[in-house]
XYZ file of C-alpha atoms in Angstrom:
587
model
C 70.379 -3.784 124.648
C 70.280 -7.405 122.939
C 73.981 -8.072 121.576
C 74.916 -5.324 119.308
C 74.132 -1.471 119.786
C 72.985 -0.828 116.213
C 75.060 1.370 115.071
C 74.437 0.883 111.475
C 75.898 3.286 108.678
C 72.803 4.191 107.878
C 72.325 4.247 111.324
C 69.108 4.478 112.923
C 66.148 1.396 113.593
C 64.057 -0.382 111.399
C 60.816 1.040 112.947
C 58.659 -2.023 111.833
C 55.851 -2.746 114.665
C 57.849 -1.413 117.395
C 54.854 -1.774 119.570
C 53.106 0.992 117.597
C 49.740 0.820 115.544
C 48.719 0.742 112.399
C 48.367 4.039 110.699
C 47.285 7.142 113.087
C 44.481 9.682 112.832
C 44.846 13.096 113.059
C 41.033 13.955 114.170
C 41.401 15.953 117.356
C 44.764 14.183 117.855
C 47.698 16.742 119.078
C 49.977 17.434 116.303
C 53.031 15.650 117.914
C 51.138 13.151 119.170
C 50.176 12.099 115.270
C 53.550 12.800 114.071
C 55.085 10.273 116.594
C 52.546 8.033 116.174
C 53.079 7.530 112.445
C 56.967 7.404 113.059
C 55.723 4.470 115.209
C 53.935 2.807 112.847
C 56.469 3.402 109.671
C 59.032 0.758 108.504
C 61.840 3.205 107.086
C 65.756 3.520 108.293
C 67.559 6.337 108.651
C 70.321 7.860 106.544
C 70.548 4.643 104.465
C 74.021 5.393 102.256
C 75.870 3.632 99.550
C 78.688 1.638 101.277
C 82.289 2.269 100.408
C 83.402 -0.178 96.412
C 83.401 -3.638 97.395
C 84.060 -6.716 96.164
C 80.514 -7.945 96.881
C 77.200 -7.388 94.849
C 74.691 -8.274 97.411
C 74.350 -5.504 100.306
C 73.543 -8.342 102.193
C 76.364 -10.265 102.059
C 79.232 -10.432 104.240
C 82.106 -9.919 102.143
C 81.933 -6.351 100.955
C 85.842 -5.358 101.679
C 88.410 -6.714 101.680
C 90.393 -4.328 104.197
C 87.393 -4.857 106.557
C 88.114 -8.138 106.563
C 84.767 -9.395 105.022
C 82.947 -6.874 107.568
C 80.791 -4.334 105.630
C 79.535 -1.215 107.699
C 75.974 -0.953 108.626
C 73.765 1.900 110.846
C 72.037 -0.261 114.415
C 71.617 -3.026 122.351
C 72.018 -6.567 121.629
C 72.865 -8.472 125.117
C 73.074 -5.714 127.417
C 69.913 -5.496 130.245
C 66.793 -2.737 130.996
C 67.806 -0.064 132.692
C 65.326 3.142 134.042
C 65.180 7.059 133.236
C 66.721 7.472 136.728
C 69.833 5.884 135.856
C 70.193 7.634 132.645
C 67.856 11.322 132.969
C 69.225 12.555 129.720
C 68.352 9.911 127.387
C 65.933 11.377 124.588
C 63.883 9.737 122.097
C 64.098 11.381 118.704
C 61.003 10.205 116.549
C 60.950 11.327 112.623
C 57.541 11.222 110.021
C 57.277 13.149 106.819
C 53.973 13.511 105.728
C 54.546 14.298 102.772
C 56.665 11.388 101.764
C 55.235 8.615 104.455
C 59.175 8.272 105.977
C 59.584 7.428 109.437
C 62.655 6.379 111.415
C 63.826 6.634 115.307
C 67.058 7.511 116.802
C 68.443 8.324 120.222
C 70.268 11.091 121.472
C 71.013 13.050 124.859
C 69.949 16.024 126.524
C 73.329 18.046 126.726
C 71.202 21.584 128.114
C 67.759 22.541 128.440
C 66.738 22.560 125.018
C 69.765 20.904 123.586
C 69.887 17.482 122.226
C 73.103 15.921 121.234
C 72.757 12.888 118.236
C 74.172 11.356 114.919
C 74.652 13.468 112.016
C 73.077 11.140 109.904
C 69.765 11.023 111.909
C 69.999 14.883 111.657
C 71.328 15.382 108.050
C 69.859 18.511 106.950
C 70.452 17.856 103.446
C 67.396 15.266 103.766
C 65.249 15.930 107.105
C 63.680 18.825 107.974
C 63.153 18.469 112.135
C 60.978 21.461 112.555
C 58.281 20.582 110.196
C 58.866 16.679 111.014
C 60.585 15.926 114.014
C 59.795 15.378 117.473
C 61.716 14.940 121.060
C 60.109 12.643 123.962
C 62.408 12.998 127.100
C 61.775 12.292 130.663
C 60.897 8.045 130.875
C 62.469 5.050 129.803
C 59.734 3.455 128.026
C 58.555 3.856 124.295
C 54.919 6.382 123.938
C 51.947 4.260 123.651
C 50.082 5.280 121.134
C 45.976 4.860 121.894
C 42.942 4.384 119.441
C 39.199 4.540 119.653
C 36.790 1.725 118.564
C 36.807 3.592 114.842
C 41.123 3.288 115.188
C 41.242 6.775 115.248
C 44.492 7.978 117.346
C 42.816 9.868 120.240
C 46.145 10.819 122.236
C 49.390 8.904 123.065
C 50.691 8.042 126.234
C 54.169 9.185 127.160
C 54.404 7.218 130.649
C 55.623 10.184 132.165
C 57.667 11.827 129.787
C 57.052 14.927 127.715
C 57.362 15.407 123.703
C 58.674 18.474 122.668
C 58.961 20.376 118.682
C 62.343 20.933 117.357
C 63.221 24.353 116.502
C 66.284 23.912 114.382
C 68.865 21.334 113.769
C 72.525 21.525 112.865
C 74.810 18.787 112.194
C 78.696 18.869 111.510
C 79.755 20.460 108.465
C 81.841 18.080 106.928
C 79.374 15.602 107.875
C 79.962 12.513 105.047
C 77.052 10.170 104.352
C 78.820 7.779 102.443
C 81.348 7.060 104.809
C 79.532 8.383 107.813
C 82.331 9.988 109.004
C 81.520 13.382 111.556
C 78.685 12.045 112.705
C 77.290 14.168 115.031
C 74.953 16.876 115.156
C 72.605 19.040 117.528
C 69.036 19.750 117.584
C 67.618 22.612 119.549
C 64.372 22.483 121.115
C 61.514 24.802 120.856
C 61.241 24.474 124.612
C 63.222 23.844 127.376
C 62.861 20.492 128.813
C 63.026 19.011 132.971
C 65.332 16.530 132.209
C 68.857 16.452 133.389
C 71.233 17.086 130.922
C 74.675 15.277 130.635
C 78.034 16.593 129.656
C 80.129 16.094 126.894
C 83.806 15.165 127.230
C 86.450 17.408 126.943
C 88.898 18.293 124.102
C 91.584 17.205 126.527
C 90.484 13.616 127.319
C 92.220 10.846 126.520
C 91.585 8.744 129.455
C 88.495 7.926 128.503
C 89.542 6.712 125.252
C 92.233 4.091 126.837
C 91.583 0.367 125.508
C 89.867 -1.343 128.130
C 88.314 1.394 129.574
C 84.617 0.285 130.604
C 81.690 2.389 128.758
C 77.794 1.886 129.380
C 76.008 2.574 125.804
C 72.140 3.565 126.271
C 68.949 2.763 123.494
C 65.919 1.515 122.827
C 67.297 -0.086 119.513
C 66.676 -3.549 118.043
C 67.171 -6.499 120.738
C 67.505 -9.375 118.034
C 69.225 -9.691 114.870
C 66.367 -11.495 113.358
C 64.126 -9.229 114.664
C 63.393 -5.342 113.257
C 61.435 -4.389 116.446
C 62.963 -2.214 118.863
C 63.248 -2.251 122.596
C 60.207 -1.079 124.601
C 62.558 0.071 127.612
C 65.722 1.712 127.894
C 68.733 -0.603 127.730
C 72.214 -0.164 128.558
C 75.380 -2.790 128.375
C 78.917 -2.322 129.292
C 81.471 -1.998 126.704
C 85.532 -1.787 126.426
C 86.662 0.544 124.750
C 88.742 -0.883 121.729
C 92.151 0.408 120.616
C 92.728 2.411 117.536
C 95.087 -0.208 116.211
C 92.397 -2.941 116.996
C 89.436 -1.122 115.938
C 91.617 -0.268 112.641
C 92.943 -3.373 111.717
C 88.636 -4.562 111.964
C 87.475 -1.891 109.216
C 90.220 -1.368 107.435
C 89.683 2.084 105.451
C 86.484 2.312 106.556
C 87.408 3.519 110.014
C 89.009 6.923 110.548
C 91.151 7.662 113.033
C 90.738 10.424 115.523
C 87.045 10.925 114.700
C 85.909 7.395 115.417
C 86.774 4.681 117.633
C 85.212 1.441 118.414
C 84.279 -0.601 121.900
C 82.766 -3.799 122.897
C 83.849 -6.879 122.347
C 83.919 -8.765 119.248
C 80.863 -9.672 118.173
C 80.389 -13.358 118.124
C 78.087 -14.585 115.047
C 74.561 -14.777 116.789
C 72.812 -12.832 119.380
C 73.624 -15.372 122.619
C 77.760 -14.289 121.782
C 76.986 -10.738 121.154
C 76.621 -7.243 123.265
C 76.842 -4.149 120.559
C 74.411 -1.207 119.965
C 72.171 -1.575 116.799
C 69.727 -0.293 114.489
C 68.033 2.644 116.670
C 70.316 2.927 119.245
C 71.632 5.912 116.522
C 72.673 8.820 118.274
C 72.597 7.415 121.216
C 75.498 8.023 124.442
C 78.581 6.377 125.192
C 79.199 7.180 128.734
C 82.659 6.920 130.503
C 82.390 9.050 134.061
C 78.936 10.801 133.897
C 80.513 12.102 130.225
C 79.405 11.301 126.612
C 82.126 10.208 124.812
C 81.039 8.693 122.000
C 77.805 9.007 119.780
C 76.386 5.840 118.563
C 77.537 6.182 114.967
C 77.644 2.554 112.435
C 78.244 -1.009 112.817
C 77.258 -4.329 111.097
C 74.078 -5.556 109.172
C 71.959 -7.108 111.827
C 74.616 -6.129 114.571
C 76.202 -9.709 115.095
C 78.683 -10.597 112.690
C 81.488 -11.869 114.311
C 84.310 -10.233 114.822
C 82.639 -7.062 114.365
C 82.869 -3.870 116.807
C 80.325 -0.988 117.284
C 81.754 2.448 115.937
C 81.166 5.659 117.580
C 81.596 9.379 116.590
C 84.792 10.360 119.149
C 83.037 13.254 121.199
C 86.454 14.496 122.264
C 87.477 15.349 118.840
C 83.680 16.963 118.177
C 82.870 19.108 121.056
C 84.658 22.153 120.072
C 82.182 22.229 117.137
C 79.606 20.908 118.955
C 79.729 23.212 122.119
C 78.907 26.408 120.405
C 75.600 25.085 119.150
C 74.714 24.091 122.680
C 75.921 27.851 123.771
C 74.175 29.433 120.877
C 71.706 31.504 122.968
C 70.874 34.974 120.658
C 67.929 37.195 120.693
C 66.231 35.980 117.604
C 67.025 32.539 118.402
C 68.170 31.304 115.080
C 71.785 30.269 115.558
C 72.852 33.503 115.738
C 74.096 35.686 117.759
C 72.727 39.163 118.219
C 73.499 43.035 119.443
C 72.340 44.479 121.945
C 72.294 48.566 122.003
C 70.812 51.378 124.114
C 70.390 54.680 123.112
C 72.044 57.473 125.196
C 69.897 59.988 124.986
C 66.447 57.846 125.231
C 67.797 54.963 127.418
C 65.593 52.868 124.697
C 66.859 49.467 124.125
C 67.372 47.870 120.467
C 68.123 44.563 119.046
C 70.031 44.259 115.478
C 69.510 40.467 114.734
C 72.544 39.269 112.783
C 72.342 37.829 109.361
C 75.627 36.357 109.104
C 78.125 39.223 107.873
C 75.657 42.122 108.650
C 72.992 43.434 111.370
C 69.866 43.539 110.345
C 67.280 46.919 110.948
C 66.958 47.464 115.170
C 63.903 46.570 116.700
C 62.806 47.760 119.862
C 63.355 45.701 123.483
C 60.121 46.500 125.117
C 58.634 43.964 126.552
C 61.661 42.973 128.490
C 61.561 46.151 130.531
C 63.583 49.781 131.025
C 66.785 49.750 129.853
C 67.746 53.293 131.950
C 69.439 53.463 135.112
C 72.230 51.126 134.290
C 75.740 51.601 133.746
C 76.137 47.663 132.299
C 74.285 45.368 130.268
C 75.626 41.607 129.120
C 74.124 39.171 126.877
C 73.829 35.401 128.202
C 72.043 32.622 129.303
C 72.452 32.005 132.991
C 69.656 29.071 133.119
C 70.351 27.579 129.721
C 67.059 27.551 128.606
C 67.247 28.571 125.487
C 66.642 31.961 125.825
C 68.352 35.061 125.756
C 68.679 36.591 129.267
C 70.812 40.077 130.134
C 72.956 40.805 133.436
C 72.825 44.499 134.107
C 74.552 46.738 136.832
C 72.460 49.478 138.367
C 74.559 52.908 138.171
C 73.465 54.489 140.975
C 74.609 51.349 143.691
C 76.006 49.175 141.564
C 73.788 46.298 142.645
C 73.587 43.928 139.475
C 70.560 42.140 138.386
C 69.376 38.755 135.806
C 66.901 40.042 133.474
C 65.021 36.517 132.289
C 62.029 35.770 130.094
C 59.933 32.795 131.613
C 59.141 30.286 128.515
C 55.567 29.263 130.146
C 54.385 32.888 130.355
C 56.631 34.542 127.753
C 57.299 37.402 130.506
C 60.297 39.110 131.651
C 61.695 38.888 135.222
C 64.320 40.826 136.637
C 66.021 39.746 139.583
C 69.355 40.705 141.822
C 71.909 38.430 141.906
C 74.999 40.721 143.772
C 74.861 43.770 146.000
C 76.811 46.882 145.684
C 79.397 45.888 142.640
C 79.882 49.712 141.882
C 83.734 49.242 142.086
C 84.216 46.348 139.482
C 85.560 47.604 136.614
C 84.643 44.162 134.891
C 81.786 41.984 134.273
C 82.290 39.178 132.017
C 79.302 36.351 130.862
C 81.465 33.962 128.939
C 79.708 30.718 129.311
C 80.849 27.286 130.480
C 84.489 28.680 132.471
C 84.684 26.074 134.341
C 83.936 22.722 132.356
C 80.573 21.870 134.200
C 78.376 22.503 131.550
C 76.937 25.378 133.392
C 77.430 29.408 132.807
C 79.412 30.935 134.707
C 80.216 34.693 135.843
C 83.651 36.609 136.229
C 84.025 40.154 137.398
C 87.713 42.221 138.547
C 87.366 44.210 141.353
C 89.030 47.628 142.117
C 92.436 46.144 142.901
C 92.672 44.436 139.762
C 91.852 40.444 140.858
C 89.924 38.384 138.414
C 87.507 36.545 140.118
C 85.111 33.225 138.795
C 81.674 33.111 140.067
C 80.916 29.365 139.422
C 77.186 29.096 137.547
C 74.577 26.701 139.259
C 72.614 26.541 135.977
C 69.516 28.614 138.009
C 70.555 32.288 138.146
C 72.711 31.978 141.175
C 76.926 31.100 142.088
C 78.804 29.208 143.990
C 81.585 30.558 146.540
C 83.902 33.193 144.123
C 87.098 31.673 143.201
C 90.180 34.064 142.302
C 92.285 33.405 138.991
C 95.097 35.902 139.590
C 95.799 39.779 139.723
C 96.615 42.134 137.142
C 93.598 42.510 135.178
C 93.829 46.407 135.928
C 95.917 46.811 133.038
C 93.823 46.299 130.487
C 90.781 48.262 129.749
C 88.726 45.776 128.310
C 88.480 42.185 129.075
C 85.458 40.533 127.463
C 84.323 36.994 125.975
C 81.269 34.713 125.051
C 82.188 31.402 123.743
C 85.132 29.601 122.501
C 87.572 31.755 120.131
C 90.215 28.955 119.659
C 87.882 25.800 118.856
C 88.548 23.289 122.183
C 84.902 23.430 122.939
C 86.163 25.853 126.274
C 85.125 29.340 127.006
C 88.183 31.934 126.056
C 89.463 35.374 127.179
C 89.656 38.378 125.108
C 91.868 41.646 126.560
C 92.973 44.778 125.305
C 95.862 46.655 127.270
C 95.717 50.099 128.452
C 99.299 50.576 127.559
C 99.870 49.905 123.748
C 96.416 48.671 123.357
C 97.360 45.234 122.173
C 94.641 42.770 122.308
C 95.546 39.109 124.202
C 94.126 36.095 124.181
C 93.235 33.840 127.207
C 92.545 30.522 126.172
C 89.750 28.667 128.791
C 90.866 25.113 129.834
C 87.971 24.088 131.557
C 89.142 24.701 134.733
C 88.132 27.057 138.295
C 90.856 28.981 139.983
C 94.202 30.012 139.041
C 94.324 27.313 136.400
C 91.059 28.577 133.860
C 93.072 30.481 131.647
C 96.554 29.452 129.988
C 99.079 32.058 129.436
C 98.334 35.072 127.615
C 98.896 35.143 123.582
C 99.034 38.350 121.496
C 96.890 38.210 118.765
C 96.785 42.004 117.501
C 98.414 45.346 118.515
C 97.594 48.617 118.808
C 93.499 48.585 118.917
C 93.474 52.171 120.293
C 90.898 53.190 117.187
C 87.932 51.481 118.895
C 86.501 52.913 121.705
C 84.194 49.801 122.306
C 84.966 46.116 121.900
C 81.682 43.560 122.265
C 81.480 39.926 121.746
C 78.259 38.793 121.984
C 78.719 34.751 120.416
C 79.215 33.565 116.780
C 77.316 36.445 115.030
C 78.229 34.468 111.906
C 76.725 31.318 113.019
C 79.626 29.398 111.755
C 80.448 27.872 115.362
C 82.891 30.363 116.125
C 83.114 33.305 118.818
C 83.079 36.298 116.831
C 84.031 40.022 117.918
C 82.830 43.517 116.962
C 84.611 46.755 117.659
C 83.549 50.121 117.175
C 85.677 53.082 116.579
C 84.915 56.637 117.850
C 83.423 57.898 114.866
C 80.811 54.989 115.172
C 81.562 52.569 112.627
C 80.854 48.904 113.773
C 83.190 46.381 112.347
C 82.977 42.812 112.264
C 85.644 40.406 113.083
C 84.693 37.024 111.955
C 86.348 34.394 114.309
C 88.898 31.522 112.912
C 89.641 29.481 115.721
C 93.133 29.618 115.491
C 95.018 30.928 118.577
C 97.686 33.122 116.588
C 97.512 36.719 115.192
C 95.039 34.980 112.401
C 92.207 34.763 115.113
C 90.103 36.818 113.428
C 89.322 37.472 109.581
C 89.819 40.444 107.842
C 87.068 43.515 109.110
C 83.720 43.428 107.635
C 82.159 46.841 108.211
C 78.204 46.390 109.682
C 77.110 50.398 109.569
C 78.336 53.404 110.655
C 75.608 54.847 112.554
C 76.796 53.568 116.175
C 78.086 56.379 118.034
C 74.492 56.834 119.555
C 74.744 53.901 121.277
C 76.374 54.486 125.231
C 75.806 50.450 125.669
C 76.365 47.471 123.476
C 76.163 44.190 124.797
């Protein structure tokens, strides 16, 4: 990446001739292969903003604050060398063309799951792009498509050198998400499909290692090469970066930089492109990567990337993922963000889907294709491969084997599959998610003598070697959880004593064995009105884990979740219908 990753405010490439045509056809052309195509060939930049009152009246001048020292923010690797896919498997390209409008820009981003891409809120911004109807993903190679033309220069196809280009389903980016100061920049796309390449993780709550000044960092892009120069990098690049103090990075932008949700590394740039290594203009989005982690997200910088003494800014990760994480762990029926309820019928065995809407449950609809839903004594909602899709564990009642129900995306069928023999004695199976801070869903049961055990998720349907937490879980007679309840971007805990029936929380730290769960906090008491407790996600689609409990009369009730680890975790009740006593399962 040639001196600076451009990490402009408005943050994404100048897409002029970036080894692109002129114009694209659509005649027989696939319809992402003419949408990326035309993002080629367009000349727009991303999430262009109004920089913070300045002295100066020329956005291209230098001196635009004076508590930035003359430095004025800017969205844009300059310096830096070519690196390949196989170094860096979950680099994505993320290519943007409106029709409608003739806008076009490129950013990067990184494949965090199967149909996850992590990137820059303000290549996302939902208040201006629409992804599904615009918005495409190539993944898989290191080099830019290719876009190819018949003797009439109509497009006839693109080549992707090996990689694949996928639709985006939906798109989410951080709530508080500012454009004018592009502060919380970073947001999530989901794919329509699930994609080959391997993902990456995001950093912990917890780290602060990472973060220490000095520590080295390897940024990834195909972003502008050249400050005199628009066009972008044909092949991947990467450069190695310190990471720059707070008090450093702070004392560089003044009030432009915010501290705790950005931070800065590199080295200061040096005036020209022979004295610089920084991430610029569509390098947006892109990685920071300390440790096989992201870190950072490629978030603003300079105009042109080399003014010296400036320093690339990037979105902390640390301080993001516990919004973040629940949009990459978002897996629900309907697939729209969120999550769903599963039911079953006691007298027909028939199984049902009510599709939340937010604060309600929408009419059932019947689960056919996906198979019976009799015989079993247990179903669970989850998503054992990550690939996007909803997929059910269920025990067999009559010898307790349990089995992974899964829909295959290429064939849109339903497989069901056994994944542990004879667990008729467990009085607990739990499908919380990421347990264990791997990235990959995991699976805990308690046996009949009251151990809780952690079956560590190889991202495929099948576990590692069991690992025990501790002993006691017999004393509660419900322990449940999917997602995180407390907002750390871990996977939490929810029990209910059989004694008192006070409900505890058991907040995930990312770890396996006796050290995944902190120590118990009481959160409510005396739940003994609900004979069922469920939590299937964030049925609000707010980014919280959410819980639903239903009393023996059969009215379901909402409990919104706050993130707070206190006797506030949840919001007041919100009652979703009172017809739910016919249900013998809810997952």
């Amino acid at each position: 990446m040639s001196g600076a990753v451009a990490t402009a405010i408005a943050g994404a490439l100048l897409l002029s001739s970036a080894g692109a045509a002129n114009g694209a056809g659509s005649s027989g052309s696939d319809e992402l292969d003419v949408r990326i195509a035309n993002a080629m060939a367009a000349d727009d930049t991303v999430g262009e903003t109004a920089a913070k009152p300045s002295t100066s009246t020329s956005t291209n001048e230098s001196s635009s604050s004076t508590d930035a020292g003359g430095l004025k923010p800017d969205a844009k690797i300059i310096g830096g060398s070519e690196t390949t896919i196989g170094a860096a498997p979950w680099m994505a390209q993320l290519w943007y063309y409106d029709e409608t409008t003739g806008f076009g820009f490129f950013c990067g981003g990184s494949v965090v799951s199967p149909t996850k891409i992590l990137t820059a809120a303000h290549c996302v911004d939902k208040s201006q792009y629409d992804w599904a109807s615009y918005g495409s993903v190539v993944t898989g190679t290191d080099q830019l498509p290719t876009a190819v033309y018949d003797s009439d220069g109509k497009l006839v196809g693109m080549d992707y050198h090996g990689g694949e280009a996928t639709k985006v389903s939906r798109q989410w980016n951080h709530s508080s998400y500012n454009e004018d100061t592009i502060n919380n920049d970073v947001a999530v796309l989901t794919l329509a499909k699930p994609v080959t390449a391997t993902p990456i993780r995001m950093t912990t709550s917890t780290d602060t290692s990472s973060y220490a000044a000095g520590t080295s960092a390897k940024v990834y892009g195909w972003g502008r090469t050249s400050s005199t120069s628009d066009d972008i990098s044909e092949k991947l690049k990467t450069a190695t970066l310190p990471v720059v103090g707070d008090t450093t990075c702070g004392n560089t932008w003044g009030s432009y930089f915010v501290k705790g949700n950005m931070f800065c590394a590199g080295k200061p740039a040096g005036g020209t492109d022979a004295t610089t290594t920084a991430s610029c203009n569509g390098d947006s989005g892109g990685p920071l990567v300390v440790g096989g982690k992201v870190i950072g997200v490629v978030s603003w910088g300079v105009v042109d990337c080399v003014e010296k003494g400036a320093y690339p800014v990037f979105a902390k990760v640390s301080k993001y993922v516990g919004a973040a994480y629940p949009r990459v762990d978002d897996t629900d029926i309907s697939r729209d963000g969120k999550a769903d309820v599963f039911l079953r019928n006691k007298e027909t065995g028939s199984g049902y889907v009510r599709a939340s809407t937010g604060s309600a449950l929408a009419d059932r609809k019947a689960l056919t294709a996906e198979g019976s839903w009799q015989g079993y004594n247990l179903v669970q909602q989850t998503d054992l491969n990550r690939d996007g899709y909803q997929d059910y564990v269920l025990r067999r009642a009559s010898d307790g084997d349990v089995f992974w129900r899964r829909r295959t995306a290429s064939s849109s069928t339903w497989t069901t599959t056994q994944i542990f023999d004879n667990w008729a004695t467990r009085t607990r199976i739990i499908t919380p998610g990421d347990v264990t801070g791997d990235a990959l869903p995991d699976l805990l049961s308690v046996d009949s003598a009251g151990a809780l055990w952690i079956y560590p998720g190889k991202g495929n349907g099948t576990f590692g070697t069991r690992v025990q937490v501790s002993t006691g879980w017999n004393s509660y007679n419900a322990v449940l959880g999917h997602g995180d309840f407390t907002g750390d971007g871990k996977a939490d805990l929810i029990a209910r004593t059989k004694t008192g029936s006070n409900i505890y929380l058991f907040k995930g730290t990312g770890k396996s064995g006796t050290g995944a769960f902190a120590t118990k906090i009481k959160v409510r008491s005396d739940w003994s009105s609900y004979n069922t407790l469920i939590t299937p996600g964030d049925v609000s689609g707010d980014g919280r884990a959410d819980l639903l409990a239903r009393t023996s009369g059969g009215t379901l009730y909402l409990y919104k979740g706050t993130s707070k680890a206190t006797s506030e975790i949840f919001s007041t009740r919100i009652s979703v219908g009172t017809s739910y006593a016919q249900y013998d399962l809810l997952g």
